[in-house]
Coordinates of C-alpha atoms (C1' of nucleotides) in Angstrom, one line a residue:
Chain A
X1 CA 102.3 108.2 86.8
X2 CA 105.1 109.0 89.0
X3 CA 108.5 108.1 87.8
X4 CA 108.9 104.9 89.6
X5 CA 109.9 101.6 88.3
X6 CA 106.8 99.5 88.4
X7 CA 104.6 100.7 91.2
X8 CA 104.4 97.1 91.9
X9 CA 103.6 96.5 95.4
X10 CA 104.3 94.0 97.9
X11 CA 106.3 90.9 97.7
X12 CA 107.7 88.1 99.5
X13 CA 111.3 87.6 99.5
X14 CA 111.1 83.9 99.6
X15 CA 112.4 83.1 96.2
X16 CA 113.9 79.7 96.0
X17 CA 116.2 79.4 93.1
X18 CA 115.6 75.7 92.6
X19 CA 112.2 73.9 92.4
X20 CA 113.6 70.5 91.9
X21 CA 113.9 68.0 94.7
X22 CA 116.0 69.3 97.4
X23 CA 117.7 66.0 97.8
X24 CA 119.1 66.0 94.3
X25 CA 120.3 69.6 94.4
X26 CA 119.7 69.8 90.7
X27 CA 118.0 72.8 89.3
X28 CA 115.8 72.3 86.3
X29 CA 114.5 75.2 84.3
X30 CA 111.2 76.3 85.7
X31 CA 109.2 76.0 82.5
X32 CA 110.0 72.3 82.1
X33 CA 108.1 69.8 84.0
X34 CA 110.2 68.8 87.0
X35 CA 111.1 65.1 86.7
X36 CA 111.2 63.2 89.9
X37 CA 113.5 60.2 89.9
X38 CA 112.1 57.2 91.6
X39 CA 113.9 55.8 94.6
X40 CA 116.6 58.4 94.3
X41 CA 119.0 59.7 96.9
X42 CA 116.8 59.5 99.9
X43 CA 117.6 56.4 101.7
X44 CA 115.7 55.1 104.5
X45 CA 117.5 54.1 107.6
X46 CA 115.1 52.1 109.6
X47 CA 117.2 52.1 112.8
X48 CA 116.2 54.5 115.5
X49 CA 118.6 55.7 118.0
X50 CA 117.5 55.3 121.6
X51 CA 117.0 58.3 123.7
X52 CA 119.8 60.2 125.2
X53 CA 119.4 61.8 128.6
X54 CA 118.7 65.3 127.3
X55 CA 115.6 64.0 125.6
X56 CA 114.1 63.2 129.0
X57 CA 113.6 66.8 129.8
X58 CA 110.0 67.5 130.5
X59 CA 108.9 70.6 128.7
X60 CA 105.5 71.6 129.8
X61 CA 103.7 74.6 128.9
X62 CA 100.6 75.5 131.0
X63 CA 99.8 78.7 129.1
X64 CA 97.1 77.2 127.0
X65 CA 94.4 75.3 128.8
X66 CA 92.7 74.2 125.6
X67 CA 91.6 70.7 126.1
X68 CA 92.7 69.5 122.7
X69 CA 96.2 70.8 123.2
X70 CA 96.4 69.6 126.7
X71 CA 95.5 66.1 125.5
X72 CA 98.3 66.2 123.0
X73 CA 100.8 67.5 125.5
X74 CA 100.0 64.4 127.6
X75 CA 100.7 62.2 124.7
X76 CA 104.0 64.0 124.1
X77 CA 104.9 63.5 127.7
X78 CA 104.4 59.8 127.2
X79 CA 106.6 59.8 124.2
X80 CA 109.3 61.6 126.1
X81 CA 109.1 58.8 128.7
X82 CA 109.6 56.2 126.0
X83 CA 112.7 57.9 124.5
X84 CA 113.6 60.5 122.1
X85 CA 110.4 62.2 121.2
X86 CA 112.0 64.3 118.4
X87 CA 114.2 61.9 116.5
X88 CA 116.4 63.0 113.6
X89 CA 117.3 59.6 112.2
X90 CA 114.4 59.5 109.8
X91 CA 115.0 58.9 106.1
X92 CA 112.6 58.2 103.3
X93 CA 113.2 57.1 99.7
X94 CA 110.1 58.1 97.9
X95 CA 107.8 61.0 97.5
X96 CA 104.0 60.6 97.1
X97 CA 103.7 62.1 93.6
X98 CA 106.7 60.2 92.3
X99 CA 105.1 57.0 93.4
X100 CA 101.8 57.8 91.8
X101 CA 103.7 58.8 88.6
X102 CA 105.7 55.6 88.5
X103 CA 103.3 53.0 89.8
X104 CA 99.9 54.5 89.5
X105 CA 99.3 52.8 86.2
X106 CA 100.4 49.4 87.3
X107 CA 97.8 46.6 87.6
X108 CA 97.1 45.5 91.1
X109 CA 98.4 41.9 90.6
X110 CA 101.5 43.2 88.8
X111 CA 102.2 45.5 91.7
X112 CA 102.1 42.7 94.2
X113 CA 104.6 40.6 92.1
X114 CA 106.9 43.6 91.8
X115 CA 107.0 43.8 95.6
X116 CA 108.1 47.5 95.7
X117 CA 109.5 48.4 99.1
X118 CA 109.3 52.1 99.9
X119 CA 109.7 54.4 102.8
X120 CA 107.5 57.5 102.8
X121 CA 107.1 60.3 105.4
X122 CA 104.9 63.3 105.9
X123 CA 102.1 64.8 107.8
X124 CA 99.1 62.6 108.6
X125 CA 96.1 64.4 107.3
X126 CA 93.6 61.6 107.2
X127 CA 93.1 58.8 109.8
X128 CA 90.5 56.2 109.5
X129 CA 90.6 53.5 112.1
X130 CA 88.6 50.3 111.5
X131 CA 89.3 48.1 114.4
X132 CA 92.5 46.2 113.8
X133 CA 93.4 48.0 110.6
X134 CA 93.4 51.6 109.4
X135 CA 93.9 53.8 106.4
X136 CA 95.9 57.0 106.7
X137 CA 97.1 59.6 104.3
X138 CA 100.5 61.2 104.5
X139 CA 101.2 64.5 102.8
X140 CA 104.7 65.4 101.8
X141 CA 106.0 68.3 99.6
X142 CA 104.9 66.5 96.5
X143 CA 101.4 65.4 97.4
X144 CA 99.6 62.7 99.3
X145 CA 100.0 58.9 99.6
X146 CA 97.7 56.5 101.4
X147 CA 99.1 54.0 103.9
X148 CA 97.4 50.9 105.2
X149 CA 98.2 50.1 108.8
X150 CA 97.4 46.6 110.1
X151 CA 97.9 45.5 113.6
X152 CA 99.2 42.1 112.8
X153 CA 101.8 43.2 110.4
X154 CA 103.5 45.4 112.9
X155 CA 105.6 44.7 115.9
X156 CA 103.7 44.0 119.1
X157 CA 102.3 47.1 120.6
X158 CA 103.0 49.4 117.6
X159 CA 99.3 49.5 116.5
X160 CA 98.1 50.3 120.0
X161 CA 100.5 53.3 120.0
X162 CA 99.4 54.3 116.5
X163 CA 95.8 54.5 117.5
X164 CA 96.7 57.3 119.9
X165 CA 98.5 59.4 117.2
X166 CA 96.7 62.4 116.0
X167 CA 95.9 63.9 112.6
X168 CA 98.6 66.5 112.1
X169 CA 101.4 64.3 113.5
X170 CA 104.4 63.6 111.2
X171 CA 105.0 60.0 110.5
X172 CA 107.3 57.7 108.6
X173 CA 106.0 54.5 107.1
X174 CA 107.8 51.7 105.4
X175 CA 106.3 48.8 103.4
X176 CA 105.3 47.6 100.0
X177 CA 103.0 49.1 97.4
X178 CA 99.6 47.6 96.6
X179 CA 96.3 48.8 95.3
X180 CA 93.0 48.8 97.2
X181 CA 89.7 47.5 95.9
X182 CA 89.0 50.9 94.5
X183 CA 92.4 51.0 92.8
X184 CA 94.1 53.5 95.1
X185 CA 97.9 53.2 95.3
X186 CA 98.7 52.5 98.9
X187 CA 101.7 51.5 101.1
X188 CA 101.1 48.4 103.2
X189 CA 103.0 49.3 106.3
X190 CA 105.3 46.8 108.0
X191 CA 107.0 49.6 109.9
X192 CA 105.5 52.9 111.1
X193 CA 106.9 55.6 113.4
X194 CA 105.7 58.8 114.9
X195 CA 108.4 61.2 113.9
X196 CA 107.2 64.6 115.2
X197 CA 104.3 65.1 117.5
X198 CA 101.9 67.9 116.6
X199 CA 100.4 69.7 119.6
X200 CA 97.9 71.8 117.8
X201 CA 94.8 70.5 116.1
X202 CA 94.5 71.2 112.4
X203 CA 91.4 72.9 110.9
X204 CA 88.5 70.8 110.0
X205 CA 89.2 68.3 107.2
X206 CA 86.3 69.2 104.9
X207 CA 86.1 73.0 105.0
X208 CA 89.8 73.5 105.8
X209 CA 91.1 76.9 106.8
X210 CA 89.2 79.8 105.3
X211 CA 89.7 82.6 107.9
X212 CA 91.8 85.2 105.9
X213 CA 93.5 86.5 109.0
X214 CA 94.7 83.1 110.1
X215 CA 95.7 82.2 106.6
X216 CA 98.0 85.3 106.5
X217 CA 99.2 85.3 110.1
X218 CA 99.8 81.5 110.3
X219 CA 100.8 80.8 106.8
X220 CA 102.2 77.5 107.9
X221 CA 98.6 76.3 108.6
X222 CA 97.4 77.7 105.3
X223 CA 100.2 75.9 103.5
X224 CA 99.4 72.6 105.2
X225 CA 95.7 72.8 104.5
X226 CA 95.3 74.7 101.2
X227 CA 96.8 73.3 98.0
X228 CA 95.7 76.4 96.1
X229 CA 97.9 78.4 98.4
X230 CA 100.9 76.1 97.9
X231 CA 100.4 76.3 94.2
X232 CA 100.6 80.1 94.2
X233 CA 104.0 80.1 95.9
X234 CA 105.3 77.3 93.6
X235 CA 104.2 79.4 90.7
X236 CA 105.8 82.5 92.1
X237 CA 109.1 80.6 92.2
X238 CA 108.6 79.4 88.7
X239 CA 107.9 83.0 87.5
X240 CA 111.1 84.3 89.1
X241 CA 113.1 81.4 87.7
X242 CA 111.8 82.0 84.3
X243 CA 112.7 85.7 84.5
X244 CA 116.2 84.9 85.7
X245 CA 116.8 82.3 83.0
X246 CA 115.5 84.8 80.4
X247 CA 117.9 87.5 81.5
X248 CA 120.8 85.1 82.1
X249 CA 120.5 83.7 78.6
X250 CA 121.1 87.2 77.3
X251 CA 124.2 87.6 79.3
X252 CA 122.8 89.8 82.0
X253 CA 124.7 89.8 85.3
X254 CA 122.7 89.4 88.5
X255 CA 123.9 91.7 91.2
X256 CA 122.9 92.8 94.7
X257 CA 123.1 96.5 95.7
X258 CA 122.5 98.1 99.1
X259 CA 119.2 98.0 100.9
X260 CA 120.4 100.7 103.3
X261 CA 121.2 104.0 101.6
X262 CA 122.3 107.4 102.7
X263 CA 120.3 109.1 100.0
X264 CA 117.2 107.1 98.9
X265 CA 116.7 107.6 95.2
X266 CA 115.6 106.1 91.9
X267 CA 111.9 106.6 92.5
X268 CA 109.4 109.1 93.8
X269 CA 108.3 107.7 97.1
X270 CA 108.5 108.1 100.8
X271 CA 111.3 106.0 102.4
X272 CA 111.6 104.2 105.7
X273 CA 114.3 105.5 107.8
X274 CA 116.5 103.7 110.3
X275 CA 119.6 104.5 112.4
X276 CA 123.1 103.1 112.4
X277 CA 124.3 103.1 116.0
X278 CA 128.0 102.8 115.5
X279 CA 128.2 105.5 112.9
X280 CA 125.4 107.4 114.6
X281 CA 123.8 108.3 111.3
X282 CA 120.4 108.1 109.7
X283 CA 120.0 105.6 106.9
X284 CA 117.1 104.8 104.6
X285 CA 115.8 101.6 103.2
X286 CA 115.9 101.8 99.5
X287 CA 112.9 102.7 97.5
X288 CA 114.6 101.5 94.3
X289 CA 118.0 100.1 93.2
X290 CA 118.0 102.2 90.0
X291 CA 120.8 104.6 90.6
X292 CA 123.2 101.9 91.9
X293 CA 122.5 99.7 88.9
X294 CA 123.2 102.5 86.5
X295 CA 126.5 103.2 88.4
X296 CA 127.4 99.6 87.5
X297 CA 126.7 100.3 83.8
X298 CA 129.1 103.2 84.1
X299 CA 131.5 100.7 85.6
X300 CA 131.3 98.6 82.5
X301 CA 128.8 95.9 83.5
X302 CA 126.7 96.6 80.4
X303 CA 123.9 94.3 81.3
X304 CA 122.9 94.0 84.9
X305 CA 119.8 93.1 86.8
X306 CA 118.6 92.7 90.4
X307 CA 115.6 90.9 91.8
X308 CA 115.1 92.1 95.3
X309 CA 113.0 94.0 97.8
X310 CA 112.1 97.7 97.8
X311 CA 110.5 99.5 100.7
X312 CA 108.0 102.3 100.5
X313 CA 106.5 104.0 103.5
X314 CA 103.0 104.3 102.1
X315 CA 99.6 102.8 102.5
X316 CA 98.8 99.1 102.7
X317 CA 96.1 97.8 100.4
X318 CA 95.2 94.9 98.1
X319 CA 97.8 96.4 95.8
X320 CA 100.5 97.6 98.2
X321 CA 102.7 96.0 100.8
X322 CA 105.4 98.1 102.5
X323 CA 108.1 95.8 101.2
X324 CA 107.7 94.4 97.7
X325 CA 109.8 92.7 95.1
X326 CA 111.1 94.3 92.0
X327 CA 113.2 93.2 89.1
X328 CA 115.2 96.0 87.5
X329 CA 117.4 95.4 84.5
X330 CA 119.7 97.8 82.6
X331 CA 121.1 97.2 79.1
X332 CA 123.7 99.4 77.4
X333 CA 123.3 100.1 73.7
X334 CA 119.6 99.6 73.8
X335 CA 116.6 101.9 73.9
X336 CA 113.2 101.8 75.4
X337 CA 111.7 100.2 72.3
X338 CA 114.1 97.3 72.7
X339 CA 112.8 96.8 76.2
X340 CA 109.2 96.9 75.2
X341 CA 109.9 94.2 72.7
X342 CA 111.8 92.0 75.1
X343 CA 109.3 92.6 77.9
X344 CA 106.6 91.4 75.6
X345 CA 108.5 88.4 74.6
X346 CA 109.4 87.5 78.2
X347 CA 105.8 87.8 79.4
X348 CA 104.5 85.7 76.5
X349 CA 107.0 83.0 77.2
X350 CA 106.4 83.2 80.9
X351 CA 102.7 82.7 80.6
X352 CA 103.1 79.7 78.4
X353 CA 105.8 78.3 80.7
X354 CA 104.0 78.9 84.0
X355 CA 100.4 78.5 83.0
X356 CA 100.7 76.4 79.9
X357 CA 98.8 79.0 77.9
X358 CA 99.2 82.5 76.6
X359 CA 95.6 83.2 77.6
X360 CA 95.7 84.7 81.1
X361 CA 92.5 84.6 83.1
X362 CA 92.3 87.3 85.8
X363 CA 89.3 87.9 88.0
X364 CA 86.9 87.0 85.3
X365 CA 88.6 88.7 82.4
X366 CA 90.8 87.1 79.8
X367 CA 94.0 88.6 78.4
X368 CA 95.8 87.1 75.5
X369 CA 99.6 87.5 76.0
X370 CA 100.0 85.8 72.6
X371 CA 98.7 88.8 70.7
X372 CA 100.9 91.8 70.1
X373 CA 100.6 94.2 73.0
X374 CA 98.9 97.6 72.2
X375 CA 101.0 100.7 72.2
X376 CA 99.6 104.2 72.9
X377 CA 101.0 107.5 74.0
X378 CA 99.9 109.1 77.2
X379 CA 98.1 111.8 75.2
X380 CA 96.4 109.2 73.0
X381 CA 95.2 107.4 76.1
X382 CA 93.8 110.7 77.5
X383 CA 92.0 111.5 74.3
X384 CA 90.7 108.0 73.9
X385 CA 89.0 108.0 77.3
X386 CA 88.1 111.7 77.2
X387 CA 86.9 112.1 73.6
X388 CA 85.4 115.6 74.4
X389 CA 88.8 117.1 75.1
X390 CA 90.5 119.4 72.7
X391 CA 93.6 117.6 71.3
X392 CA 95.2 120.9 70.4
X393 CA 95.1 122.2 74.0
X394 CA 96.6 119.1 75.8
X395 CA 99.7 121.2 76.6
X396 CA 97.8 124.3 77.6
X397 CA 98.2 124.7 81.3
X398 CA 95.0 126.8 81.8
X399 CA 93.0 124.3 79.8
X400 CA 94.4 121.3 81.7
X401 CA 93.7 123.0 85.0
X402 CA 90.1 123.4 83.9
X403 CA 89.9 119.7 83.0
X404 CA 91.3 118.7 86.3
X405 CA 88.8 120.8 88.2
X406 CA 86.0 119.3 86.2
X407 CA 87.3 115.8 87.1
X408 CA 87.7 116.7 90.8
X409 CA 91.4 116.5 90.7
X410 CA 93.1 118.8 93.2
X411 CA 95.6 121.0 91.5
X412 CA 98.7 122.4 93.2
X413 CA 100.5 125.6 92.2
X414 CA 103.7 123.7 91.2
X415 CA 102.0 121.4 88.7
X416 CA 103.1 122.0 85.1
X417 CA 101.4 120.7 82.0
X418 CA 103.1 117.3 82.2
X419 CA 102.1 116.7 85.8
X420 CA 98.5 117.8 85.0
X421 CA 98.4 115.4 82.0
X422 CA 99.5 112.5 84.3
X423 CA 96.9 113.4 86.8
X424 CA 94.2 113.2 84.1
X425 CA 95.7 110.0 82.7
X426 CA 95.7 108.3 86.1
X427 CA 92.2 109.4 86.9
X428 CA 90.6 108.5 83.6
X429 CA 92.9 106.1 81.8
X430 CA 94.7 103.7 84.0
X431 CA 91.8 101.6 85.2
X432 CA 90.5 101.2 81.7
X433 CA 93.8 99.8 80.2
X434 CA 92.7 96.2 80.5
X435 CA 94.4 94.4 77.5
X436 CA 98.2 94.5 77.8
X437 CA 99.1 98.0 76.7
X438 CA 102.4 99.9 76.5
X439 CA 101.8 103.5 77.3
X440 CA 104.6 105.7 75.9
X441 CA 105.8 109.3 75.8
X442 CA 105.6 110.2 79.5
X443 CA 106.0 113.9 80.2
X444 CA 109.6 114.9 81.0
X445 CA 108.2 116.8 84.1
X446 CA 107.3 113.5 85.8
X447 CA 110.3 111.5 84.5
X448 CA 113.4 112.9 86.1
X449 CA 115.6 110.0 85.2
X450 CA 114.4 109.4 81.6
X451 CA 115.9 110.6 78.4
X452 CA 114.1 113.3 76.5
X453 CA 112.6 112.4 73.2
X454 CA 114.7 113.8 70.3
X455 CA 111.7 115.2 68.4
X456 CA 109.6 116.3 71.3
X457 CA 111.4 117.3 74.5
X458 CA 108.1 117.7 76.3
X459 CA 108.1 113.9 76.7
X460 CA 110.6 111.2 77.4
X461 CA 111.5 107.9 75.7
X462 CA 109.6 106.0 78.4
X463 CA 106.8 103.5 78.7
X464 CA 104.7 101.8 81.3
X465 CA 103.0 98.5 80.7
X466 CA 99.4 98.2 81.9
X467 CA 97.5 94.9 82.2
X468 CA 94.1 94.6 83.8
X469 CA 94.2 98.3 84.7
X470 CA 97.4 97.9 86.7
X471 CA 101.0 99.1 86.1
X472 CA 103.2 96.0 85.7
X473 CA 106.4 97.5 84.3
X474 CA 108.1 100.8 83.8
X475 CA 111.0 101.4 81.5
X476 CA 112.9 104.0 79.6
X477 CA 115.9 105.1 77.8
X478 CA 118.1 106.4 80.5
X479 CA 119.1 110.0 80.8
X480 CA 122.9 109.8 80.5
X481 CA 123.7 113.5 80.1
X482 CA 125.1 114.5 83.5
X483 CA 124.4 118.2 83.1
X484 CA 120.8 117.6 82.1
X485 CA 120.5 115.1 85.0
X486 CA 121.8 117.7 87.4
X487 CA 119.3 120.2 86.2
X488 CA 116.5 117.6 86.7
X489 CA 117.7 116.9 90.2
X490 CA 117.6 120.7 90.9
X491 CA 114.0 120.9 89.7
X492 CA 113.1 118.0 92.0
X493 CA 114.9 119.7 94.9
X494 CA 112.8 122.8 94.2
X495 CA 109.7 120.6 94.5
X496 CA 111.0 119.2 97.8
X497 CA 111.6 122.7 99.1
X498 CA 108.0 123.5 98.1
X499 CA 106.8 120.8 100.4
X500 CA 106.7 117.7 98.2
X501 CA 108.4 115.1 100.5
X502 CA 108.3 112.5 97.8
X503 CA 110.5 114.5 95.4
X504 CA 113.9 113.2 94.6
X505 CA 117.0 114.3 96.5
X506 CA 120.0 115.6 94.6
X507 CA 122.4 112.7 94.4
X508 CA 125.9 114.2 93.8
X509 CA 127.7 110.9 93.4
X510 CA 125.3 109.8 90.8
X511 CA 126.0 112.9 88.8
X512 CA 129.8 112.2 89.2
X513 CA 129.3 108.7 87.9
X514 CA 127.4 110.0 84.8
X515 CA 130.3 112.5 84.3
X516 CA 132.6 109.5 83.7
X517 CA 130.2 108.6 80.9
X518 CA 127.4 106.1 80.8
X519 CA 126.8 104.5 77.4
X520 CA 123.4 104.9 75.9
X521 CA 121.3 102.6 78.1
X522 CA 117.7 101.6 78.7
X523 CA 116.3 100.0 81.8
X524 CA 113.2 98.4 83.0
X525 CA 111.5 97.6 86.3
X526 CA 108.9 94.9 86.7
X527 CA 106.8 94.5 89.8
X528 CA 107.1 90.8 90.7
X529 CA 104.2 90.7 93.1
X530 CA 101.7 92.2 90.7
X531 CA 102.9 89.9 88.0
X532 CA 102.4 86.9 90.2
X533 CA 98.9 88.2 91.1
X534 CA 98.1 88.3 87.4
X535 CA 99.4 84.9 86.6
X536 CA 97.8 83.2 89.6
X537 CA 94.5 85.0 89.4
X538 CA 95.0 86.4 92.9
X539 CA 92.8 89.4 93.9
X540 CA 95.1 90.6 96.8
X541 CA 98.8 91.1 97.0
X542 CA 98.6 89.3 100.4
X543 CA 97.7 86.2 98.5
X544 CA 101.1 86.2 96.8
X545 CA 103.2 87.2 99.8
X546 CA 104.1 84.4 102.1
X547 CA 104.1 86.7 105.1
X548 CA 102.2 89.8 104.2
X549 CA 102.5 92.9 106.5
X550 CA 100.0 92.7 109.3
X551 CA 99.4 94.7 112.5
X552 CA 101.0 92.8 115.4
X553 CA 98.9 90.1 116.9
X554 CA 98.2 90.5 120.6
X555 CA 99.3 87.6 122.8
X556 CA 98.1 87.8 126.3
Chain B
rG1 C1' 92.6 109.4 107.2
rG2 C1' 86.9 108.4 105.8
rG3 C1' 82.9 104.7 104.9
rG4 C1' 80.8 99.7 104.8
rC5 C1' 81.0 94.6 106.6
rG6 C1' 82.8 91.1 110.1
rU7 C1' 84.8 88.9 115.1
rU8 C1' 80.2 82.9 118.7
rA9 C1' 83.7 75.7 120.6
rG10 C1' 90.3 73.7 117.9
rC11 C1' 88.0 74.5 112.6
rU12 C1' 83.5 75.6 109.4
rC13 C1' 79.2 78.1 110.6
rA14 C1' 73.9 78.8 112.8
rG15 C1' 71.3 81.7 116.6
rA16 C1' 67.8 85.0 119.7
rG17 C1' 66.9 91.0 124.8
rG18 C1' 65.6 85.8 129.4
rU19 C1' 71.4 80.6 131.9
rA20 C1' 74.4 79.1 124.1
rG21 C1' 73.6 75.4 119.0
rA22 C1' 75.1 72.0 114.7
rG23 C1' 78.8 69.4 111.8
rC24 C1' 83.8 68.0 111.9
rA25 C1' 87.8 67.3 115.4
rU26 C1' 88.8 65.6 120.6
rU27 C1' 87.7 61.6 124.6
rC28 C1' 85.5 56.5 125.5
rG29 C1' 83.4 51.9 123.2
rG30 C1' 82.8 48.8 118.4
rC31 C1' 84.6 47.7 113.6
rU32 C1' 90.8 44.1 108.9
rU33 C1' 89.9 47.5 101.9
rU34 C1' 88.3 53.0 103.9
rU35 C1' 87.6 57.6 100.5
rA36 C1' 84.2 63.9 104.4
rA37 C1' 84.6 55.8 106.4
rC38 C1' 80.7 54.0 109.6
rC39 C1' 77.8 52.9 114.4
rG40 C1' 77.0 54.3 119.8
rA41 C1' 78.1 57.5 124.0
rC42 C1' 80.4 61.8 126.1
rU43 C1' 83.0 66.3 126.3
rG44 C1' 84.0 71.0 124.8
rG45 C1' 82.4 78.5 125.3
rU46 C1' 84.9 85.1 129.4
rC47 C1' 79.8 84.8 122.3
rG48 C1' 87.0 90.1 120.2
rU49 C1' 88.0 94.0 124.6
rA50 C1' 86.1 97.9 127.8
rG51 C1' 82.2 100.9 129.2
rG52 C1' 76.8 102.2 128.9
rU53 C1' 71.2 101.2 128.6
rU54 C1' 68.1 97.4 131.0
rC55 C1' 65.3 93.7 136.4
rG56 C1' 68.4 91.0 132.9
rA57 C1' 73.1 92.0 127.3
rU58 C1' 76.5 87.4 123.7
rC59 C1' 72.2 90.2 121.2
rC60 C1' 70.7 97.2 121.7
rC61 C1' 74.2 101.8 122.2
rU62 C1' 79.4 104.0 122.5
rA63 C1' 84.6 103.5 122.3
rC64 C1' 88.7 100.5 121.2
rA65 C1' 91.4 96.3 118.9
rC66 C1' 92.0 93.1 114.8
rG67 C1' 90.5 91.6 109.8
rC68 C1' 88.2 92.1 104.9
rC69 C1' 86.3 95.4 101.0
rC70 C1' 85.8 100.4 99.0
rC71 C1' 87.4 105.6 98.8
rA72 C1' 91.5 109.5 99.7

RNA sequence: GGGGCGUUAGCUCAGAGGUAGAGCAUUCGGCUUUUAACCGACUGGUCGUAGGUUCGAUCCCUACACGCCCCA
């Protein structure tokens, strides 16, 4: 494996730090159930301001001649005639799920006696008109609530207007709670407003939206229609929150380091380049934050971490997105074994917190995060999956070249024994590492930033964590000998001169920083996107990215 | 970069070398406790794009675009 922090791919940057109700502005730990306070800070102001002149602008768009949209535009035109078609004086005092939680268990008669007045708002996803009365369902960020709309309970003319509203429109309804004959908690509306007109029809109510391309390109439609998709991104947020809380509780400092770098470093990967006009210079988007984070350890921030985007100019696949999210953490006075232990503890706690179980089901397989993770060296993995190989010759270049040829692995002149081992490991081992497994003792040759093992300088004090055949984390004791690091950079530079455009550049300032002295330190990188895939049973990285990279859509 | 599959109404999907179909949605009518509400009537299409073969192509062929999957 190349010396990158998790090869994690893809990621979405949308990482809300607070999953509690926005209104309350109170963040709860992700792994605790979020409690919703009934009738909290959202008050409902039933007044509606009358239209100002600016609202009478007629905005028409004749680009789309779709009948369904044209019909809705006409309805919007009528709304503009009547006043402000896009009011912003709408307030609610209840969320759907909070009402179900609080009143769902109440007896129907009891509920009537209580006379609970609520104001709800959301997108109308169901509309059933039965003459002079109707049932609708509104969806807010918490869930759905049914509303009964009766002509004779509303001001004159309101019901006639309501009948012209469309599924997809955003409404506000005020009234008291009751239960229908089948026991469904429902709001009996004595006020109802069309708050925002929707011009585009939603997908069909039963099959929903299944077209993958539209789900990715128009994520907003996917989020409206597919609860499973909403759940993935809620869980993604909970995962990141758990990780932050885990690190914060151990006194780690969260930092942000540059995305734009003069010398991209910290990983072996192809960068994106860009140009700074005022300075007239080429800049690169970072491929990893590693070197900057270790500069901070030199500076005395002994425990730091960053959760942010990396960019790698490589292929796009179910496992790779050009920009992806990585957590990197560095801890002074610790070694790679400490990081294996805390990584294991963190993932165990995370699985319980996020999924309620240490058993993780992924694509038909089950992995128990509750059991101790396996630990094997690179050479042990190679021998385990290639039992015919001669253990005594695993560091014999000629022998390894022969093995590679047998396996159909192209061998380049510059490859040493370590690189050849890793090629064999990747070809025959990685996919088969299903149960959570720490693979240790990566060859020094492919680990230019890792500390050599004291007993065996052929390898470094480094590990990668594999789950379901995929690299989830990469960590090591950091190389803090500036002269050794300079020699490693020179070796990389030689590779670069030999035509390897992924090889690391010599970073003079990083060497200078190490020359001031970096305490013994160990670091880790965890690919957030792949972790989210694992914990949400998602087969493609695009499923866990809100806006995955796509070729541009053609609008004609 | 290579290979396979796909692209038909707003959505979910059928379809066959001879002027294009269903369900839902829309529109109109009916209906005051529905649950994919129901009943009746209507409407809706450059069949991804561009060429080619053919008397005739949405269907066959080629290229391209976009997507999904696999491989490098």
